[in-house]
Short mmCIF file of C-alpha atoms in Angstrom, two decimals:
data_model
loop_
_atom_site.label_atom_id
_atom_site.label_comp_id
_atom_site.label_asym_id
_atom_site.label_seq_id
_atom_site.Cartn_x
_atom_site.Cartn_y
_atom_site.Cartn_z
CA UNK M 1 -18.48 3.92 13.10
CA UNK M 2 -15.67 0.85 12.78
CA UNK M 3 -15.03 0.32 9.28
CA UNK M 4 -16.28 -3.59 9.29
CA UNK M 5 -12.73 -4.83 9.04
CA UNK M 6 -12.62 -7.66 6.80
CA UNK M 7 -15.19 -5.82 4.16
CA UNK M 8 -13.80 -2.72 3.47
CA UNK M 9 -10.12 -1.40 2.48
CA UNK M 10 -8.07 -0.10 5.80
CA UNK M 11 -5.37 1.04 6.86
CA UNK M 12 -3.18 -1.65 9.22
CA UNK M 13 -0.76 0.20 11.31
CA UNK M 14 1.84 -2.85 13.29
CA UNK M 15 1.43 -2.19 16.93
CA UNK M 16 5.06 -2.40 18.78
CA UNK M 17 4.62 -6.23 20.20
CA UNK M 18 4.40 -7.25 16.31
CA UNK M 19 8.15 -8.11 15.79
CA UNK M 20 8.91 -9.23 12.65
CA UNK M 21 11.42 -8.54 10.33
CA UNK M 22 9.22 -8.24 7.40
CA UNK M 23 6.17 -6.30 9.23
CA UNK M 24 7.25 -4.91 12.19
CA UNK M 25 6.79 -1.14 12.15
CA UNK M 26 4.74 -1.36 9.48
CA UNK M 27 2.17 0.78 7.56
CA UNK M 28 -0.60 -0.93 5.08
CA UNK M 29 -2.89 -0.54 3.17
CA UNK M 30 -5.24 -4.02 2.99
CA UNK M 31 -8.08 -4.54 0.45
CA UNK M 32 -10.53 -7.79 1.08
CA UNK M 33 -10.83 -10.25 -1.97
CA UNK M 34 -13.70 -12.13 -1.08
CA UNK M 35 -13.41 -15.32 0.61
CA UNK M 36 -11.92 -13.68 3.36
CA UNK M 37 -8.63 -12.91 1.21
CA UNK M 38 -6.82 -9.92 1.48
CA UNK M 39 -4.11 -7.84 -0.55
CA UNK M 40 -2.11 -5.01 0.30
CA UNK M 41 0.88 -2.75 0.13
CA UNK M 42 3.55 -1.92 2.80
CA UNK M 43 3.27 1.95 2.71
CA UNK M 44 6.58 3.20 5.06
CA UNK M 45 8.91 1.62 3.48
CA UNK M 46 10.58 3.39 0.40
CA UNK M 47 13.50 1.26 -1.51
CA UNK M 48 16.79 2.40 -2.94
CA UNK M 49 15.05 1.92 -6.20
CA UNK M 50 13.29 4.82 -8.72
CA UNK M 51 11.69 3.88 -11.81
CA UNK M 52 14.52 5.49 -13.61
CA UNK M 53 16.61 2.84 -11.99
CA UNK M 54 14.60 0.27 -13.01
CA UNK M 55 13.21 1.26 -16.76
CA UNK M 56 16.36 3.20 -17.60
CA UNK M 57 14.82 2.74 -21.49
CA UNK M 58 11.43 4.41 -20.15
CA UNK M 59 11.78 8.16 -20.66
CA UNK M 60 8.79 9.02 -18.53
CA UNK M 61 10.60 6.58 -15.84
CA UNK M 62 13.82 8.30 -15.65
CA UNK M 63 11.55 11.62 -14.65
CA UNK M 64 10.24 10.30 -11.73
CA UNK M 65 12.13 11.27 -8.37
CA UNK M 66 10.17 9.36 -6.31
CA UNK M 67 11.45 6.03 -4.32
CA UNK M 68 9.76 2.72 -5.48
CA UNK M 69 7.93 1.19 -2.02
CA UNK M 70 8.58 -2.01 -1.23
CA UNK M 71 5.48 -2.93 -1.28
CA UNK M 72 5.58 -6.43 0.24
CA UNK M 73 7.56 -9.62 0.18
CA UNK M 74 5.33 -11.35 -2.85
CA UNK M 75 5.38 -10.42 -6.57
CA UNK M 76 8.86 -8.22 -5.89
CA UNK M 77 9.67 -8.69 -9.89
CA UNK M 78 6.05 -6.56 -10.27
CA UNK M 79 5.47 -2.80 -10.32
CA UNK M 80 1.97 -1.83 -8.97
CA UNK M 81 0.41 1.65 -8.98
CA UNK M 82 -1.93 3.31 -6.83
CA UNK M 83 -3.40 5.93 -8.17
CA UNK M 84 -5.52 9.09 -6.91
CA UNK M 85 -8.27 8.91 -9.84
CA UNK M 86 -12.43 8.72 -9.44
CA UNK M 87 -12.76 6.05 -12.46
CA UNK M 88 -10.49 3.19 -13.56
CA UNK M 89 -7.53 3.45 -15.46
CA UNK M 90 -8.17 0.73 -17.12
CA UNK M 91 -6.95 -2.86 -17.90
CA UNK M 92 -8.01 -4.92 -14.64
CA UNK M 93 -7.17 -2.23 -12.08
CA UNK M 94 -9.10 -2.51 -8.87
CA UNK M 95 -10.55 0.03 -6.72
CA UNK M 96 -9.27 0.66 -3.27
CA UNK M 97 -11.62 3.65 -1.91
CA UNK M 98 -13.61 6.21 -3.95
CA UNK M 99 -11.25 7.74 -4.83
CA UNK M 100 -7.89 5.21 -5.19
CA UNK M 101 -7.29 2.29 -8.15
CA UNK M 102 -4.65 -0.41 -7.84
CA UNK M 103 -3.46 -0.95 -11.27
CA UNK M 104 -0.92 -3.58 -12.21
CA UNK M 105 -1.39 -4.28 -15.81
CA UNK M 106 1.92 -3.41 -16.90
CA UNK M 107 0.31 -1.25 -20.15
CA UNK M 108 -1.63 0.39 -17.77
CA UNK M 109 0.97 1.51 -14.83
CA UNK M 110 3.31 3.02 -18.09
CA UNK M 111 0.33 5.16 -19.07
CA UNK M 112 0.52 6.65 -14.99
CA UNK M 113 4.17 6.77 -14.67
CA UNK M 114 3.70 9.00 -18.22
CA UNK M 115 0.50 10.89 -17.35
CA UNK M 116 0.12 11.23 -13.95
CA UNK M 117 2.93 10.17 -11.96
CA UNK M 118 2.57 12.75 -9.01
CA UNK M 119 -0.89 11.19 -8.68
CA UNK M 120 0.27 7.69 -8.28
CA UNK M 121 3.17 5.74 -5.92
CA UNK M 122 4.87 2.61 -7.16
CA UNK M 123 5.20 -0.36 -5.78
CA UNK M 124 7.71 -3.53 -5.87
CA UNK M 125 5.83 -6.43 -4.83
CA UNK M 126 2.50 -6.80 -2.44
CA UNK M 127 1.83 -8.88 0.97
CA UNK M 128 -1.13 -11.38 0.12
CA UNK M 129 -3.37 -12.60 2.63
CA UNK M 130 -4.69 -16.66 2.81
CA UNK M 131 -8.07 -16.89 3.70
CA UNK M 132 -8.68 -15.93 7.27
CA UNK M 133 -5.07 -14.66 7.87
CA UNK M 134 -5.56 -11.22 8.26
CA UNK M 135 -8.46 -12.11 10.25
CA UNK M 136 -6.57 -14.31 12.80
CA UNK M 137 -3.96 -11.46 13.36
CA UNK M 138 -6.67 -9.03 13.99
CA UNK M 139 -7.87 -11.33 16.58
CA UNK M 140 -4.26 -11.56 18.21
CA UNK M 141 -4.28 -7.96 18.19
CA UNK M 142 -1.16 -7.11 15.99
CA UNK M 143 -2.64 -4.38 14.07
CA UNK M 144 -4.40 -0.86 14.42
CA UNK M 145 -7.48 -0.26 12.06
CA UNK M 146 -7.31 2.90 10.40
CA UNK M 147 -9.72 4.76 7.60
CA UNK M 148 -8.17 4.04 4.35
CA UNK M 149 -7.54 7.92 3.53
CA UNK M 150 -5.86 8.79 0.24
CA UNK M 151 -3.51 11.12 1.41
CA UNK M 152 -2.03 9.06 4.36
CA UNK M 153 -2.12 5.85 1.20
CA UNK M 154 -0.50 8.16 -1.25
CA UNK M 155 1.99 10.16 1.40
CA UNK M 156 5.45 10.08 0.16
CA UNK M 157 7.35 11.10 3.03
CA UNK M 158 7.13 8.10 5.28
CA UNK M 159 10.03 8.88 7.68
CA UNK M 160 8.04 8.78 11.47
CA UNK M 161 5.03 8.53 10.05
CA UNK M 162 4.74 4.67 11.90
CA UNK M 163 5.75 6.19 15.53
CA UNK M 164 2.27 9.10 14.93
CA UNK M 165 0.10 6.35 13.74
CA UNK M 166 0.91 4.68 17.10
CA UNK M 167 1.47 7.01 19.50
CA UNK M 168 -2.48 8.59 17.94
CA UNK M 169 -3.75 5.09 18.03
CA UNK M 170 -2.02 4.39 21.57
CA UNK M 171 -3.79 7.51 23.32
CA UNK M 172 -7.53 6.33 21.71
CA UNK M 173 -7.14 2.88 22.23
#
C-alpha cells in the first residue's frame, strides 16, 4: 500500500512543474520529526568536494573517492552520514529505514568515514522542513512518493537517475 506520507521516511522525487533553483530536479530522501516536521537529504546532487578535500589532516578522509552530496541548503558547514547498518552507530544517530542511520555527531561520522566508508555517503548540509511544509507541497503536487529503498538512498552514481524516477513515476501515475 501508500507509505502514509507524513509518518514514514520516503523518497521525494521533484516532478518537472517544480522549478526551483534549489529543488528542481531533485531526488530526496525525507524523514518525519514529529509535529509534522521533516528532514532530509538532496540525493542527485554530488559536489566538487571529497572528504579528502575537506579533512586533508584525516587520513581515512583522503581515501575516500567518493563526491560529498550536497545535501541541502541548511547546515552546509555540517557533514552527515547515512549509513547501510541494522543497529545505531552510535552518538544520537537516527534511523531512516531498517536498515539506514543518519548520523551527524561529528565523533561518530569519523568512525564511518574510517570503518565503513563504502557503506555510508556524505553529506554537506540537509533541507529542513517547518511544520506542515512538506505537507502543503504534497498537496500542490510537487513531489513523487517513493519507498525509501537503501540502494536507490545510498546510489552513488546519480547522473539520470532524476529523468527514470520520473519518466517510471510518469507512466504509473
Amino acid at each position: 500500500g501508500r507509505p502514509s506520507e507524513a509518518d514514514d521516511t520516503v523518497i521525494l522525487v521533484a516532478k518537472r512543474n517544480l522549478q526551483d533553483k534549489v529543488y528542481g530536479s531533485t531526488i530526496l530522501v525525507a524523514k518525519p520529526l514529529g509535529a509534522d516536521r521533516h528532514v532530509g537529504f538532496i540525493l542527485n546532487k554530488p559536489s566538487q568536494l571529497t572528504l579528502g578535500k575537506l579533512f586533508p589532516e584525516h587520513a581515512a578522509s583522503r581515501k575516500v573517492p567518493d563526491p560529498v552530496f550536497l545535501g541541502g541548503p541548511f547546515g552546509r558547514e555540517v557533514i552527515f552520514a547515512l549509513v547501510n547498518r541494522k543497529e545505531s552507530p552510535g552518538g544520537r544517530s537516527v534511523q531512516l529505514t531498517p536498515e539506514l542511520f543518519l548520523a551527524f555527531d561529528s565523533p561518530i561520522v569519523d568512525q564511518i568515514i574510517e570503518k565503513e566508508p563504502q557503506q555510508a555517503r556524505f553529506f554537506a548540509g540537509m533541507v529542513v522542513w517547518q511544520q506542515g511544509e512538506l505537507r502543503a507541497e504534497l498537496k500542490r503536487g510537487l513531489w513523487y512518493v517513493l519507498d525509501a529503498k537503501t540502494d536507490l538512498v545510498l546510489k552513488k552514481k546519480t547522473d539520470g537517475l532524476w529523468e527514470e524516477l520520473v519518466g517510471r513515476s510518469e507512466r504509473k501515475a
